[in-house]
Every structure is written in C-alpha cells, then in structure tokens.
Tab-separated table of C-alpha atoms in Angstrom:
chain	number	residue	atom	x	y	z
Z	1	MET	CA	123.517	40.849	78.185
Z	2	TYR	CA	120.327	38.866	78.819
Z	3	GLN	CA	117.366	40.755	80.253
Z	4	VAL	CA	114.515	39.031	82.020
Z	5	ILE	CA	111.111	39.275	80.398
Z	6	ALA	CA	109.674	41.672	83.012
Z	7	ARG	CA	112.422	44.231	82.316
Z	8	LYS	CA	112.684	43.635	78.599
Z	9	PHE	CA	108.961	44.154	78.042
Z	10	ARG	CA	108.449	46.984	80.571
Z	11	PRO	CA	106.012	49.531	79.075
Z	12	GLN	CA	107.761	52.582	77.555
Z	13	ARG	CA	104.666	54.569	76.520
Z	14	PHE	CA	101.280	55.159	78.064
Z	15	GLU	CA	99.715	53.005	75.334
Z	16	ASP	CA	101.878	50.044	76.405
Z	17	VAL	CA	100.413	49.889	79.931
Z	18	VAL	CA	97.951	47.010	79.977
Z	19	GLY	CA	94.556	47.208	81.663
Z	20	GLN	CA	94.876	50.742	83.131
Z	21	ASP	CA	93.165	52.854	80.448
Z	22	HIS	CA	91.177	54.741	83.092
Z	23	VAL	CA	94.488	56.078	84.478
Z	24	THR	CA	96.473	56.632	81.317
Z	25	SER	CA	93.723	58.634	79.587
Z	26	VAL	CA	93.437	61.119	82.485
Z	27	ILE	CA	97.189	61.617	82.859
Z	28	LYS	CA	97.681	62.069	79.101
Z	29	ASN	CA	94.959	64.709	79.002
Z	30	ALA	CA	96.501	66.521	81.981
Z	31	ILE	CA	99.880	66.631	80.193
Z	32	ASP	CA	98.381	67.834	76.915
Z	33	LEU	CA	96.384	70.553	78.727
Z	34	ASP	CA	99.408	71.538	80.811
Z	35	ARG	CA	97.456	70.981	84.021
Z	36	LEU	CA	99.921	68.786	85.859
Z	37	PRO	CA	99.556	68.498	89.648
Z	38	HIS	CA	102.718	68.679	91.714
Z	39	ALA	CA	102.088	65.336	93.480
Z	40	PHE	CA	100.621	62.010	92.333
Z	41	ILE	CA	99.857	58.876	94.314
Z	42	PHE	CA	99.352	55.563	92.535
Z	43	SER	CA	97.682	52.799	94.512
Z	44	GLY	CA	96.831	49.229	93.622
Z	45	PRO	CA	97.964	45.588	93.820
Z	46	ARG	CA	101.491	44.512	93.057
Z	47	GLY	CA	102.658	44.171	89.474
Z	48	VAL	CA	99.920	46.196	87.760
Z	49	GLY	CA	102.094	49.008	86.347
Z	50	LYS	CA	102.382	51.688	89.047
Z	51	THR	CA	106.170	52.165	88.873
Z	52	SER	CA	106.170	51.796	85.090
Z	53	MET	CA	103.531	54.488	84.830
Z	54	ALA	CA	105.632	56.741	87.061
Z	55	ARG	CA	108.665	56.321	84.785
Z	56	ILE	CA	106.628	56.986	81.652
Z	57	LEU	CA	105.205	60.139	83.312
Z	58	ALA	CA	108.744	61.239	84.154
Z	59	LYS	CA	109.760	60.830	80.505
Z	60	ALA	CA	106.653	62.674	79.253
Z	61	ILE	CA	107.310	65.773	81.378
Z	62	ASN	CA	111.089	65.825	80.751
Z	63	CYS	CA	111.316	64.828	77.086
Z	64	GLU	CA	113.668	67.142	75.174
Z	65	LYS	CA	111.165	67.414	72.335
Z	66	GLY	CA	108.716	69.167	74.650
Z	67	LEU	CA	106.044	68.402	77.204
Z	68	SER	CA	104.003	65.694	75.510
Z	69	SER	CA	101.830	62.702	76.373
Z	70	VAL	CA	103.863	60.731	73.818
Z	71	PRO	CA	107.544	60.728	74.870
Z	72	CYS	CA	109.966	60.197	72.013
Z	73	ASN	CA	112.062	57.543	73.816
Z	74	THR	CA	115.045	58.606	71.664
Z	75	CYS	CA	116.354	61.781	73.318
Z	76	SER	CA	118.991	61.672	76.044
Z	77	GLN	CA	116.458	62.399	78.817
Z	78	CYS	CA	114.120	59.572	77.757
Z	79	GLU	CA	116.994	57.143	77.358
Z	80	ASP	CA	118.501	58.074	80.712
Z	81	ILE	CA	115.175	57.629	82.493
Z	82	THR	CA	114.623	54.289	80.766
Z	83	ALA	CA	118.090	53.150	81.879
Z	84	SER	CA	117.543	54.499	85.428
Z	85	ARG	CA	120.532	56.848	85.210
Z	86	ALA	CA	118.824	60.251	84.896
Z	87	VAL	CA	120.383	62.654	87.393
Z	88	ASP	CA	117.159	64.592	87.922
Z	89	VAL	CA	114.840	61.579	88.395
Z	90	PHE	CA	115.186	59.986	91.806
Z	91	GLU	CA	113.668	56.558	92.566
Z	92	ILE	CA	113.456	55.994	96.313
Z	93	ASP	CA	112.462	52.725	97.948
Z	94	ALA	CA	110.530	53.821	101.047
Z	95	ALA	CA	110.833	50.309	102.465
Z	96	SER	CA	114.556	50.838	103.016
Z	97	HIS	CA	114.498	54.635	103.490
Z	98	THR	CA	111.848	54.978	106.154
Z	99	GLY	CA	113.405	57.521	108.495
Z	100	VAL	CA	112.943	61.243	108.843
Z	101	ASP	CA	116.595	61.851	107.928
Z	102	ASP	CA	116.065	60.292	104.504
Z	103	ILE	CA	113.112	62.601	103.849
Z	104	ARG	CA	115.069	65.635	105.045
Z	105	ASP	CA	117.775	64.806	102.513
Z	106	LEU	CA	115.104	64.526	99.850
Z	107	ILE	CA	113.619	67.908	100.811
Z	108	GLU	CA	117.058	69.525	100.800
Z	109	ASN	CA	117.693	68.086	97.324
Z	110	ALA	CA	114.333	69.374	96.089
Z	111	ARG	CA	115.298	72.977	96.796
Z	112	TYR	CA	117.857	73.047	94.006
Z	113	ALA	CA	116.855	73.437	90.369
Z	114	PRO	CA	117.272	70.437	88.019
Z	115	SER	CA	120.606	70.214	86.245
Z	116	SER	CA	119.363	69.227	82.805
Z	117	ALA	CA	115.729	68.113	82.946
Z	118	ARG	CA	112.603	70.233	82.974
Z	119	PHE	CA	111.456	68.906	86.386
Z	120	LYS	CA	113.117	67.244	89.291
Z	121	THR	CA	111.053	64.079	89.703
Z	122	PHE	CA	110.935	62.045	92.893
Z	123	ILE	CA	109.431	58.556	92.552
Z	124	ILE	CA	108.781	57.134	96.028
Z	125	ASP	CA	107.863	53.437	95.881
Z	126	GLU	CA	105.985	51.709	98.729
Z	127	VAL	CA	105.425	55.132	100.317
Z	128	HIS	CA	103.246	53.610	103.083
Z	129	MET	CA	106.425	52.242	104.665
Z	130	LEU	CA	107.585	55.715	105.741
Z	131	SER	CA	107.537	56.435	109.449
Z	132	ARG	CA	105.097	58.950	110.966
Z	133	ASN	CA	107.859	61.499	111.487
Z	134	ALA	CA	108.978	61.066	107.904
Z	135	PHE	CA	105.432	61.738	106.648
Z	136	ASN	CA	105.218	64.819	108.859
Z	137	ALA	CA	108.529	66.117	107.484
Z	138	LEU	CA	107.202	65.638	103.938
Z	139	LEU	CA	103.882	67.447	104.469
Z	140	LYS	CA	105.042	71.039	104.097
Z	141	THR	CA	106.999	70.334	100.921
Z	142	LEU	CA	104.011	68.450	99.487
Z	143	GLU	CA	101.728	71.384	100.208
Z	144	GLU	CA	103.962	74.084	98.696
Z	145	PRO	CA	106.661	72.402	96.611
Z	146	PRO	CA	109.084	74.277	94.396
Z	147	SER	CA	107.747	74.835	90.882
Z	148	HIS	CA	110.421	72.566	89.410
Z	149	VAL	CA	109.532	69.489	91.518
Z	150	ILE	CA	107.099	66.645	90.819
Z	151	PHE	CA	106.385	63.923	93.388
Z	152	ILE	CA	105.094	60.523	92.250
Z	153	MET	CA	104.301	58.086	95.037
Z	154	ALA	CA	103.244	54.449	94.722
Z	155	THR	CA	101.749	52.128	97.313
Z	156	THR	CA	100.062	48.764	97.634
Z	157	GLU	CA	98.456	49.687	100.976
Z	158	LEU	CA	96.712	53.041	100.588
Z	159	ALA	CA	95.036	52.772	103.971
Z	160	LYS	CA	98.419	53.174	105.695
Z	161	VAL	CA	99.098	56.523	104.041
Z	162	PRO	CA	97.997	59.449	106.270
Z	163	VAL	CA	94.989	61.396	104.996
Z	164	THR	CA	97.021	64.588	105.355
Z	165	VAL	CA	99.320	63.239	102.638
Z	166	LEU	CA	96.502	61.936	100.456
Z	167	SER	CA	94.747	65.315	100.525
Z	168	ARG	CA	97.835	66.947	98.954
Z	169	CYS	CA	98.076	64.497	96.031
Z	170	GLN	CA	96.079	63.484	92.986
Z	171	ARG	CA	95.084	59.878	93.571
Z	172	TYR	CA	94.926	57.185	90.877
Z	173	ASP	CA	93.670	53.692	91.657
Z	174	PHE	CA	95.150	50.877	89.569
Z	175	ARG	CA	93.048	47.781	88.975
Z	176	ARG	CA	93.928	44.106	88.778
Z	177	ILE	CA	94.543	43.230	85.143
Z	178	ALA	CA	91.912	41.040	83.498
Z	179	VAL	CA	92.808	37.439	82.619
Z	180	ASP	CA	92.106	38.030	78.919
Z	181	ASP	CA	94.457	41.061	78.854
Z	182	ILE	CA	97.233	39.085	80.551
Z	183	VAL	CA	96.808	36.161	78.133
Z	184	ALA	CA	96.933	38.507	75.120
Z	185	HIS	CA	100.141	40.112	76.434
Z	186	LEU	CA	101.721	36.708	77.164
Z	187	LYS	CA	100.919	35.617	73.604
Z	188	SER	CA	102.699	38.683	72.259
Z	189	ILE	CA	105.753	37.981	74.450
Z	190	ALA	CA	105.775	34.278	73.526
Z	191	SER	CA	105.617	35.139	69.846
Z	192	HIS	CA	108.465	37.673	70.175
Z	193	GLU	CA	110.636	35.305	72.242
Z	194	SER	CA	109.744	32.180	70.208
Z	195	ILE	CA	108.307	30.390	73.219
Z	196	ASP	CA	106.051	27.471	72.310
Z	197	ILE	CA	103.271	27.471	74.895
Z	198	SER	CA	99.678	26.261	74.704
Z	199	ASP	CA	96.658	28.465	75.260
Z	200	ASP	CA	95.571	26.412	78.276
Z	201	ALA	CA	98.987	26.905	79.859
Z	202	MET	CA	98.793	30.674	79.363
Z	203	ILE	CA	95.287	30.830	80.856
Z	204	THR	CA	96.514	28.890	83.888
Z	205	ILE	CA	99.454	31.276	84.322
Z	206	ALA	CA	97.136	34.279	84.021
Z	207	LEU	CA	94.774	32.839	86.640
Z	208	GLN	CA	97.627	32.124	89.037
Z	209	ALA	CA	98.958	35.677	88.548
Z	210	ASP	CA	95.808	37.064	90.228
Z	211	GLY	CA	95.758	40.227	88.147
Z	212	SER	CA	99.515	40.921	88.319
Z	213	MET	CA	101.274	41.264	84.995
Z	214	ARG	CA	104.691	41.099	86.602
Z	215	ASP	CA	103.830	37.786	88.277
Z	216	ALA	CA	102.550	36.377	84.982
Z	217	GLN	CA	105.741	37.445	83.205
Z	218	GLY	CA	107.822	35.886	85.975
Z	219	MET	CA	106.002	32.573	85.644
Z	220	LEU	CA	106.394	32.622	81.845
Z	221	GLU	CA	110.124	33.309	82.377
Z	222	HIS	CA	110.247	30.311	84.712
Z	223	MET	CA	108.660	28.061	82.080
Z	224	ALA	CA	110.900	29.321	79.289
Z	225	SER	CA	114.027	28.800	81.383
Z	226	SER	CA	113.215	25.114	81.862
Z	227	GLY	CA	114.357	24.277	78.337
Z	228	ILE	CA	111.140	22.383	77.576
Z	229	GLU	CA	110.298	22.664	73.892
Z	230	LYS	CA	106.521	22.618	74.270
Z	231	ILE	CA	105.035	24.143	77.404
Z	232	ASP	CA	101.649	22.578	78.040
Z	233	MET	CA	99.176	22.434	80.893
Z	234	GLU	CA	100.961	19.587	82.665
Z	235	THR	CA	104.253	21.491	82.557
Z	236	VAL	CA	102.720	24.544	84.208
Z	237	GLU	CA	101.002	22.451	86.890
Z	238	SER	CA	104.186	20.569	87.663
Z	239	MET	CA	106.504	23.596	87.776
Z	240	LEU	CA	104.112	25.805	89.748
Z	241	GLY	CA	103.120	23.032	92.179
Z	242	LEU	CA	99.507	23.197	91.175
Z	243	VAL	CA	96.884	20.498	91.524
Z	244	GLY	CA	96.747	18.531	88.304
Z	245	ARG	CA	93.647	18.893	86.140
Z	246	SER	CA	93.018	15.127	86.194
Z	247	THR	CA	93.277	15.084	90.003
Z	248	MET	CA	90.820	17.931	90.323
Z	249	HIS	CA	88.425	16.335	87.821
Z	250	ASP	CA	88.485	13.029	89.697
Z	251	LEU	CA	87.920	14.749	93.054
Z	252	ILE	CA	85.030	16.973	92.047
Z	253	THR	CA	83.396	14.148	90.080
Z	254	ALA	CA	83.526	11.884	93.130
Z	255	LEU	CA	82.064	14.685	95.230
Z	256	VAL	CA	79.162	15.257	92.852
Z	257	HIS	CA	78.483	11.517	92.522
Z	258	GLN	CA	78.867	11.028	96.278
Z	259	ASP	CA	81.479	8.321	95.625
Z	260	VAL	CA	83.243	8.074	98.959
Z	261	PRO	CA	85.881	5.435	98.075
Z	262	SER	CA	87.013	7.320	94.933
Z	263	MET	CA	87.106	10.615	96.792
Z	264	LEU	CA	89.280	9.196	99.594
Z	265	ASP	CA	91.570	7.544	97.038
Z	266	VAL	CA	92.157	10.883	95.288
Z	267	ILE	CA	92.938	12.637	98.562
Z	268	ASP	CA	95.275	9.853	99.678
Z	269	ALA	CA	97.127	9.831	96.309
Z	270	ALA	CA	97.593	13.625	96.437
Z	271	TYR	CA	98.921	13.319	100.018
Z	272	GLN	CA	101.331	10.508	99.103
Z	273	TYR	CA	102.723	12.493	96.138
Z	274	GLY	CA	103.404	15.419	98.464
Z	275	GLN	CA	100.873	17.827	96.975
Z	276	ASP	CA	99.769	20.802	99.013
Z	277	LEU	CA	96.350	19.837	100.355
Z	278	GLY	CA	95.597	23.456	101.094
Z	279	GLN	CA	96.081	24.213	97.413
Z	280	LEU	CA	93.898	21.229	96.562
Z	281	TYR	CA	91.173	22.625	98.821
Z	282	ARG	CA	91.366	26.095	97.263
Z	283	SER	CA	91.229	24.594	93.773
Z	284	LEU	CA	88.200	22.542	94.767
Z	285	LEU	CA	86.471	25.643	96.119
Z	286	GLU	CA	87.216	27.561	92.965
Z	287	GLN	CA	85.945	24.775	90.737
Z	288	SER	CA	82.804	24.423	92.813
Z	289	ARG	CA	82.243	28.147	92.432
Z	290	ASN	CA	82.674	27.796	88.657
Z	291	MET	CA	80.065	25.010	88.676
Z	292	MET	CA	77.658	27.216	90.645
Z	293	VAL	CA	77.875	30.181	88.260
Z	294	ILE	CA	77.599	27.915	85.221
Z	295	LYS	CA	74.494	26.336	86.743
Z	296	ALA	CA	73.142	29.843	87.319
Z	297	GLY	CA	73.493	30.586	83.579
Z	298	TYR	CA	76.791	32.484	83.488
Z	299	SER	CA	79.213	31.299	80.800
Z	300	ASN	CA	81.794	34.086	80.457
Z	301	LEU	CA	84.437	32.324	82.548
Z	302	ALA	CA	88.185	32.678	82.031
Z	303	LEU	CA	88.719	28.950	81.569
Z	304	ALA	CA	90.016	26.698	78.850
Z	305	GLU	CA	87.327	25.333	76.550
Z	306	GLU	CA	88.055	21.775	77.697
Z	307	GLU	CA	87.543	22.833	81.299
Z	308	LYS	CA	84.289	24.640	80.493
Z	309	THR	CA	82.965	21.595	78.650
Z	310	PHE	CA	83.795	19.287	81.566
Z	311	LEU	CA	82.054	21.532	84.118
Z	312	LYS	CA	78.979	22.124	81.920
Z	313	GLU	CA	78.508	18.365	81.590
Z	314	LEU	CA	79.005	17.783	85.302
Z	315	VAL	CA	76.488	20.396	86.477
Z	316	THR	CA	73.703	18.685	84.532
Z	317	GLU	CA	73.848	15.864	87.102
Z	318	ILE	CA	73.213	18.035	90.152
Z	319	PRO	CA	70.626	20.719	91.055
Z	320	PHE	CA	71.638	24.272	91.709
Z	321	GLU	CA	70.638	24.018	95.394
Z	322	GLU	CA	73.180	21.210	95.902
Z	323	VAL	CA	75.989	23.080	94.161
Z	324	HIS	CA	75.238	26.143	96.277
Z	325	ARG	CA	75.333	24.006	99.430
Z	326	ILE	CA	78.741	22.549	98.463
Z	327	VAL	CA	80.219	26.014	97.956
Z	328	SER	CA	78.704	27.237	101.230
Z	329	VAL	CA	80.130	24.338	103.247
Z	330	LEU	CA	83.576	24.737	101.676
Z	331	LEU	CA	83.572	28.483	102.403
Z	332	HIS	CA	82.545	28.056	106.031
Z	333	ALA	CA	85.107	25.311	106.600
Z	334	GLU	CA	88.006	27.301	105.095
Z	335	GLU	CA	89.282	28.370	108.491
Z	336	ILE	CA	89.345	24.769	109.674
Z	337	MET	CA	91.456	23.767	106.684
Z	338	LYS	CA	93.710	26.816	106.989
Z	339	PHE	CA	94.754	26.317	110.600
Z	340	SER	CA	94.597	22.532	110.907
Z	341	THR	CA	97.864	20.722	111.677
Z	342	LEU	CA	96.377	17.583	110.064
Z	343	PRO	CA	95.236	18.814	106.644
Z	344	LYS	CA	94.497	15.346	105.234
Z	345	ILE	CA	92.060	14.489	108.049
Z	346	ALA	CA	90.546	17.971	107.896
Z	347	LEU	CA	89.940	17.708	104.154
Z	348	GLU	CA	88.430	14.236	104.434
Z	349	THR	CA	86.137	15.349	107.272
Z	350	ILE	CA	84.864	18.389	105.347
Z	351	LEU	CA	84.136	16.457	102.150
Z	352	LEU	CA	82.537	13.558	104.014
Z	353	ARG	CA	80.269	16.065	105.732
Z	354	ILE	CA	79.166	17.322	102.308
Z	355	ILE	CA	78.503	13.820	101.013
Z	356	SER	CA	76.743	12.514	104.105
Z	357	ALA	CA	74.229	15.363	104.209
Z	358	PRO	CA	70.875	14.717	102.478
Z	359	ARG	CA	70.991	15.916	98.930
Z	360	LEU	CA	68.864	18.944	98.108
Z	361	THR	CA	66.505	18.535	95.180
Z	362	ASP	CA	64.516	21.073	93.246
Z	363	LEU	CA	60.906	21.035	94.502
Z	364	LYS	CA	59.526	21.184	90.976
Z	365	GLN	CA	61.408	18.006	90.069
Z	366	VAL	CA	59.926	16.249	93.112
Z	367	LEU	CA	56.384	17.273	92.162
Z	368	ASP	CA	56.892	16.227	88.553
Z	369	LEU	CA	58.237	12.863	89.702
Z	370	LEU	CA	55.292	12.249	92.026
Z	371	ALA	CA	52.859	13.135	89.268
Z	372	THR	CA	54.370	10.568	86.857
Z	373	ARG	CA	54.724	7.670	89.286
Z	374	PRO	CA	52.418	4.646	88.683
Z	375	GLY	CA	49.459	4.639	90.991
Z	376	ALA	CA	49.914	8.243	91.886
Z	377	ILE	CA	46.735	9.908	92.983
Z	378	PRO	CA	45.597	12.270	90.255
Z	379	VAL	CA	45.661	15.842	91.249
Z	380	ARG	CA	42.154	17.247	91.054
Z	381	GLN	CA	41.545	20.808	90.182
Z	382	PRO	CA	39.878	22.505	93.106
Z	383	SER	CA	36.222	23.320	92.512
Z	384	PRO	CA	35.220	26.901	92.874
Z	385	VAL	CA	34.256	27.692	96.434
Z	386	SER	CA	31.272	29.866	97.042
Z	387	PRO	CA	32.020	32.772	99.285
Z	388	VAL	CA	30.942	32.246	102.855
Z	389	GLU	CA	30.157	35.169	105.063
Z	390	ARG	CA	32.718	35.244	107.819
Z	391	TYR	CA	31.578	35.478	111.402
Z	392	LYS	CA	32.571	38.848	112.652
Z	393	ARG	CA	33.774	38.626	116.196
Z	394	PRO	CA	32.682	41.582	118.298
Z	395	PRO	CA	35.585	43.826	119.231
Z	396	SER	CA	36.988	43.320	122.702
Z	397	THR	CA	35.896	46.179	124.942
Z	398	ILE	CA	36.437	47.159	128.545
Z	399	PRO	CA	33.322	46.309	130.663
Z	400	LEU	CA	31.083	49.294	131.350
Z	401	SER	CA	31.540	49.104	135.116
Z	402	TRP	CA	33.514	50.934	137.762
Z	403	ASP	CA	36.320	48.361	137.491
Z	404	GLY	CA	36.300	48.857	133.745
Z	405	PHE	CA	36.466	52.601	134.270
Z	406	LEU	CA	39.569	52.196	136.501
Z	407	ARG	CA	41.265	50.051	133.843
Z	408	TYR	CA	40.408	52.683	131.235
Z	409	LEU	CA	42.007	55.416	133.381
Z	410	ASN	CA	45.087	53.252	133.928
Z	411	ASP	CA	45.660	53.235	130.173
Z	412	HIS	CA	44.645	56.800	129.367
Z	413	ASP	CA	44.980	59.061	132.424
Z	414	GLN	CA	47.563	57.941	134.975
Z	415	PRO	CA	47.177	60.978	137.345
Z	416	LEU	CA	43.435	60.385	137.871
Z	417	TYR	CA	44.047	56.657	138.225
Z	418	ALA	CA	46.652	57.317	140.932
Z	419	ILE	CA	44.073	59.316	142.949
Z	420	LEU	CA	41.388	56.640	142.605
Z	421	ALA	CA	43.902	53.892	143.450
Z	422	ASN	CA	43.744	55.120	147.056
Z	423	THR	CA	39.973	54.661	147.245
Z	424	ARG	CA	37.651	51.699	147.767
Z	425	LEU	CA	34.354	51.087	146.074
Z	426	ILE	CA	31.605	50.774	148.715
Z	427	SER	CA	28.614	50.489	146.456
Z	428	GLU	CA	27.635	50.845	142.790
Z	429	GLN	CA	23.853	51.083	142.442
Z	430	GLY	CA	22.542	52.394	139.155
Z	431	SER	CA	23.963	55.851	138.601
Z	432	ARG	CA	25.176	56.226	142.196
Z	433	VAL	CA	28.773	55.318	143.096
Z	434	VAL	CA	30.046	55.570	146.646
Z	435	LEU	CA	33.810	55.672	147.259
Z	436	ALA	CA	35.670	55.531	150.547
Z	437	CYS	CA	39.142	56.824	151.271
Z	438	THR	CA	41.324	56.839	154.369
Z	439	GLY	CA	42.736	60.047	155.738
Z	440	SER	CA	42.120	63.714	155.062
Z	441	PHE	CA	45.033	64.047	152.607
Z	442	PHE	CA	43.565	61.529	150.133
Z	443	ALA	CA	40.103	62.950	150.736
Z	444	ASP	CA	41.269	66.418	149.739
Z	445	GLN	CA	42.911	65.099	146.594
Z	446	LEU	CA	39.801	63.163	145.668
Z	447	THR	CA	37.499	66.118	146.344
Z	448	LYS	CA	39.578	68.434	144.111
Z	449	ALA	CA	39.594	65.914	141.285
Z	450	LEU	CA	35.995	64.843	141.720
Z	451	PRO	CA	34.510	67.081	138.944
Z	452	GLU	CA	36.993	65.747	136.378
Z	453	ILE	CA	36.505	62.157	137.589
Z	454	THR	CA	32.718	62.533	137.359
Z	455	LYS	CA	32.966	63.956	133.850
Z	456	ARG	CA	35.221	61.127	132.675
Z	457	ALA	CA	33.040	58.475	134.377
Z	458	GLN	CA	29.831	59.807	132.778
Z	459	ALA	CA	31.490	59.704	129.365
Z	460	PHE	CA	32.749	56.166	129.880
Z	461	LEU	CA	29.686	54.634	131.628
Z	462	LYS	CA	27.306	56.525	129.320
Z	463	ASN	CA	24.974	57.686	132.098
Z	464	ASP	CA	24.678	60.590	134.534
Z	465	VAL	CA	26.654	58.944	137.269
Z	466	SER	CA	27.073	60.707	140.610
Z	467	ILE	CA	30.068	60.008	142.844
Z	468	GLU	CA	29.998	60.320	146.617
Z	469	VAL	CA	33.037	60.213	148.906
Z	470	GLU	CA	33.179	58.897	152.473
Z	471	VAL	CA	36.220	59.479	154.677
Z	472	GLN	CA	36.869	56.543	156.981
Z	473	ASP	CA	39.197	55.965	159.908
Z	474	GLY	CA	42.460	54.392	158.726
Z	475	GLU	CA	42.669	51.510	161.153
Z	476	ARG	CA	39.011	50.625	160.922
Z	477	HIS	CA	39.211	50.706	157.155
Z	478	VAL	CA	42.241	48.416	156.973
Z	479	ASN	CA	40.716	45.771	159.260
Z	480	LYS	CA	37.268	45.955	157.789
Z	481	LYS	CA	36.420	43.246	155.262
Z	482	PRO	CA	33.180	43.114	153.262
Z	483	LYS	CA	30.729	40.410	154.130
Z	484	PRO	CA	30.127	37.600	151.594
Z	485	SER	CA	26.505	38.657	151.236
Z	486	GLU	CA	27.607	42.201	150.339
Z	487	LEU	CA	30.106	40.857	147.780
Z	488	ARG	CA	27.447	38.657	146.203
Z	489	SER	CA	24.999	41.542	146.019
Z	490	GLN	CA	27.583	43.824	144.443
Z	491	ALA	CA	28.647	41.195	141.931
Z	492	LEU	CA	25.077	40.501	140.838
Z	493	LYS	CA	24.636	44.219	140.138
Z	494	THR	CA	27.733	44.350	137.937
Z	495	PRO	CA	26.740	44.680	134.242
Z	496	VAL	CA	29.279	42.175	132.953
Z	497	VAL	CA	28.149	39.528	135.476
Z	498	LYS	CA	24.504	40.130	134.512
Z	499	GLU	CA	25.394	39.739	130.834
Z	500	LEU	CA	27.291	36.464	131.412
Z	501	ILE	CA	24.506	34.935	133.506
Z	502	SER	CA	21.936	35.894	130.876
Z	503	GLU	CA	24.011	34.693	127.909
Z	504	PHE	CA	24.870	31.261	129.326
Z	505	ASP	CA	21.761	30.771	131.472
Z	506	GLY	CA	23.972	30.354	134.513
Z	507	ALA	CA	24.085	31.254	138.142
Z	508	LEU	CA	26.665	32.897	140.423
Z	509	SER	CA	28.141	30.193	142.640
Z	510	ASP	CA	30.797	32.005	144.645
Z	511	VAL	CA	32.379	35.426	145.087
Z	512	LYS	CA	35.827	36.010	146.527
Z	513	PRO	CA	37.046	39.388	147.718
Z	514	ARG	CA	39.881	41.055	145.795
Z	515	GLU	CA	43.197	40.914	147.641
C-alpha cells in the first residue's frame, strides 16, 4: 500500500531528526545516564519534529533490548510504536479531547502498570487546547506520577499552557529548520523516490515551507503526484500559485528604474491572470529585503545562484539609502495592502508613492560629482587660523541691592523671603535700610527674624548693613503712595542704576512705582 512521503520518511532514530540537534543531544544523554524526567513538553512551530521525537523517545525507553538512546527498531515494542499499535503508548489529540472527563480517564488509566512495555507513555499533542479544568485535573498526576508513567506533551502555542503545568515538565524548544537542511533532506528523498527536480525548485519549496519539514515534504509530494517528468522552477510556481520569477524580476526592475508604464503593465498582467496580488506584494517585499542585505554586504542568502546574480547586478544601480527607503515604505504600507478590498489600486498607489518620491543619493557621490563638473569652483584648503582670544562675558549676577537680596532669598531661603514679602522698603541709604510693615503680627515675625535677616543681608551686600523696622497703620499704609521725587531719589541711590548711568553716560528719565 502506498505511503505518502511524510509518513514514509518519518524519522525513526534521534539521528534522523533534522535541524534539532540541540534537543536530541540532551535527550540522548538523559537516557544514557538514566536521568529521565517524568514529563516532557516539546514546543515549536508546526512540522519540525515534535511528535516524531516523542515517538522515538517512547521507543528508546521501551525497547526490549534495554533502555538506550539508540532503539533497535526491530523488536516487537519498537515495531508496535512505529505502527501506532502499541498498547502501552497512548497518543492523544488534545484538540479533540479537551474536556476534564478525557483527562480523568487518562489519569485512571495511568494508575495501572503497563502490560508489556517498560513505561506507560502518554503523548499529548496540541496540549494547549485542553480546557482550564482539564489542566487542573492533570496537575496532581504531573507532580507525583506513578513510577511507570512518562508524559510527553507537544504544543505550537506554549504561551497558552499554564505555568503550573510548565513548572512540572522539562521543556524543549524546537527551532524552524534551516533552508539548507530542508533542501538536503529533499534531495535525499528525491533520490530515493526517483523524482527529477531541479535545485532551484527545491530551494523554492524550502523557502515556502517556512522552516517546516512536513510542509516541504507535502509540497514535494504534490509535485511528484502531478506526473511531470522534470520538476523545474516554473512547475513549482504554477502548482503552488506563486508569483513567477520573470514577473517579479520585471516588477522590481521597473521599481528600481522608476519606469512607471512598465510597472503598471506588470501589475495589470498579474491581475488579469488571476494572480494573488497580496502574494505579489509579499514577494516584492522579500526581494527588496534581499536587495538591501546584499547592498549591505551580506551574501549568505538561501537563493538560487541565478537569483543572487540578478539581484547583485540590480543593486549596483541604486544606493543603499534608496533600497532601505523602498523596504521601509513597503513595510509601513503592509496593513493597507492586507485589509484593502481593492488590492490592485492599493498596490499601484504604494509603488507610485515610492517612485514619485525624490531619490535618495549618497552624499559622497554628490560631492564627488560636484568636484568633477566643468567650471566647478576648486575647493581650497582652509588656511590655518591663528587662535583669537575669546571675549569672556562676565557671569550674570544678582544686583547688590535690597531688591537683589530679596531675589536671592526667594531662590535660597523661602521662609525668610515670606517674612520680608510683607514689608515695604522705605529707604536704602548706604548701610542703613529702613523697612515698614503693617500690623503687630508681621512686626513680631520680622523682629524675631531680624538677626538672621541682618546676617544674611550683610553677607550678600558685603557691608555692615543695619536694618530698622517701622510699624505703620494698615489703612494709612495701603493708601499711601511714594512721591515721584522720593522714587527718583531712591532709584539714583541704587547701585545697579548708578552703574548703568556711568557705563552708558546716560541719565534717568523716569521712574514708575512698582505695582
């Protein structure tokens, strides 16, 4: 009876698992050292070998020739597990057995000793699909399982598994399989099955598989079932509904050359032939990314040699800044393309935006071009400049006056400033300062603080200033306004005014009272 490629070439030993050496080496050592945990959890993308690894592990711990990291694959236990008929190895699809009753049946079954194998092995696939109650029912058994039970769980969405379950298992993260590893495995299968397929076609299949060996095997099976004698690049593109290489080359060339008519013709032809414009957009983004990394100096790309040659030649016609801009615009416009009900118009709009924008050019190229143009002004080397002593601007200081002293207190001593805020300067003559305050309450406060105020004022004004306090009647004080002659006299005695008049040879024209 015919077996599909994915089943026929399923790994039967740890060494057969492709691209997961970091997992197989640890599990093999644990088996050889007899340090097996009672529960495993395998996480990773689809089709990377999680279930296959679980079956190989089940064979390794139940092989009749003894606990070994290399199962014989010839004893009855190994053959039964390979054929999925072993009575002591249970494979449970959690997607269809999500309820707590299913887990209770499993727990009840786990209590009994295995009939013929060394361990009762429970392989629970897509374990994240279990309900919350089902997980809770499983917790106690996972924490203290019978000595004859091994749990192996697999999931593609580890975040959905409760941490209480994860903490009771040994976790192994499976990686996406590299393109080169998938291609090498496909070559082995093609040789064994006598499938005539080109290297470019296998690389395309591996890229479309996105790290999944099962997907790659399924696509190869699809190609082989077509009956085509020689599977080439065009066959793969046609059968997988991919954008043709020639279409992509024409589109990206028109984009780089800013050839609007050719670009619109390519899009229109793809639309008329019924191609998926979303796929065309994703392919364009991927090719633009390939151009960017090639321009940046990276050459280890998983592409056919013909494709690499084409892109390397194309990037010589465009600066890195422009390639980077193309990729950035395509990335930012991805949501527009994804949700648009008019994909043709959306694609045309995005690409026309790229073409219509001014092209970015390397600054060094611009300078070199200007230097070589006829009639260009020769660039003179700057002559050495003798050092010139810079004018040192005097630091800004607070004027050495009573107003300056109040500003100083406002910045450095708010309590004293609050007391003086209720006073009024009557006169400031030399080292004598007369203050007036209204009411006995403020007068008492000012009198108590006067020694400290005097000390701070002497330090700031740099002279032995004496401060006198006059208590005035409230109403008379409010209505009293200084005469203009008094204001002028006080202003002329202010040090900062004296300095300004002397510096600029000026005169005091007018004085207005402070509101």
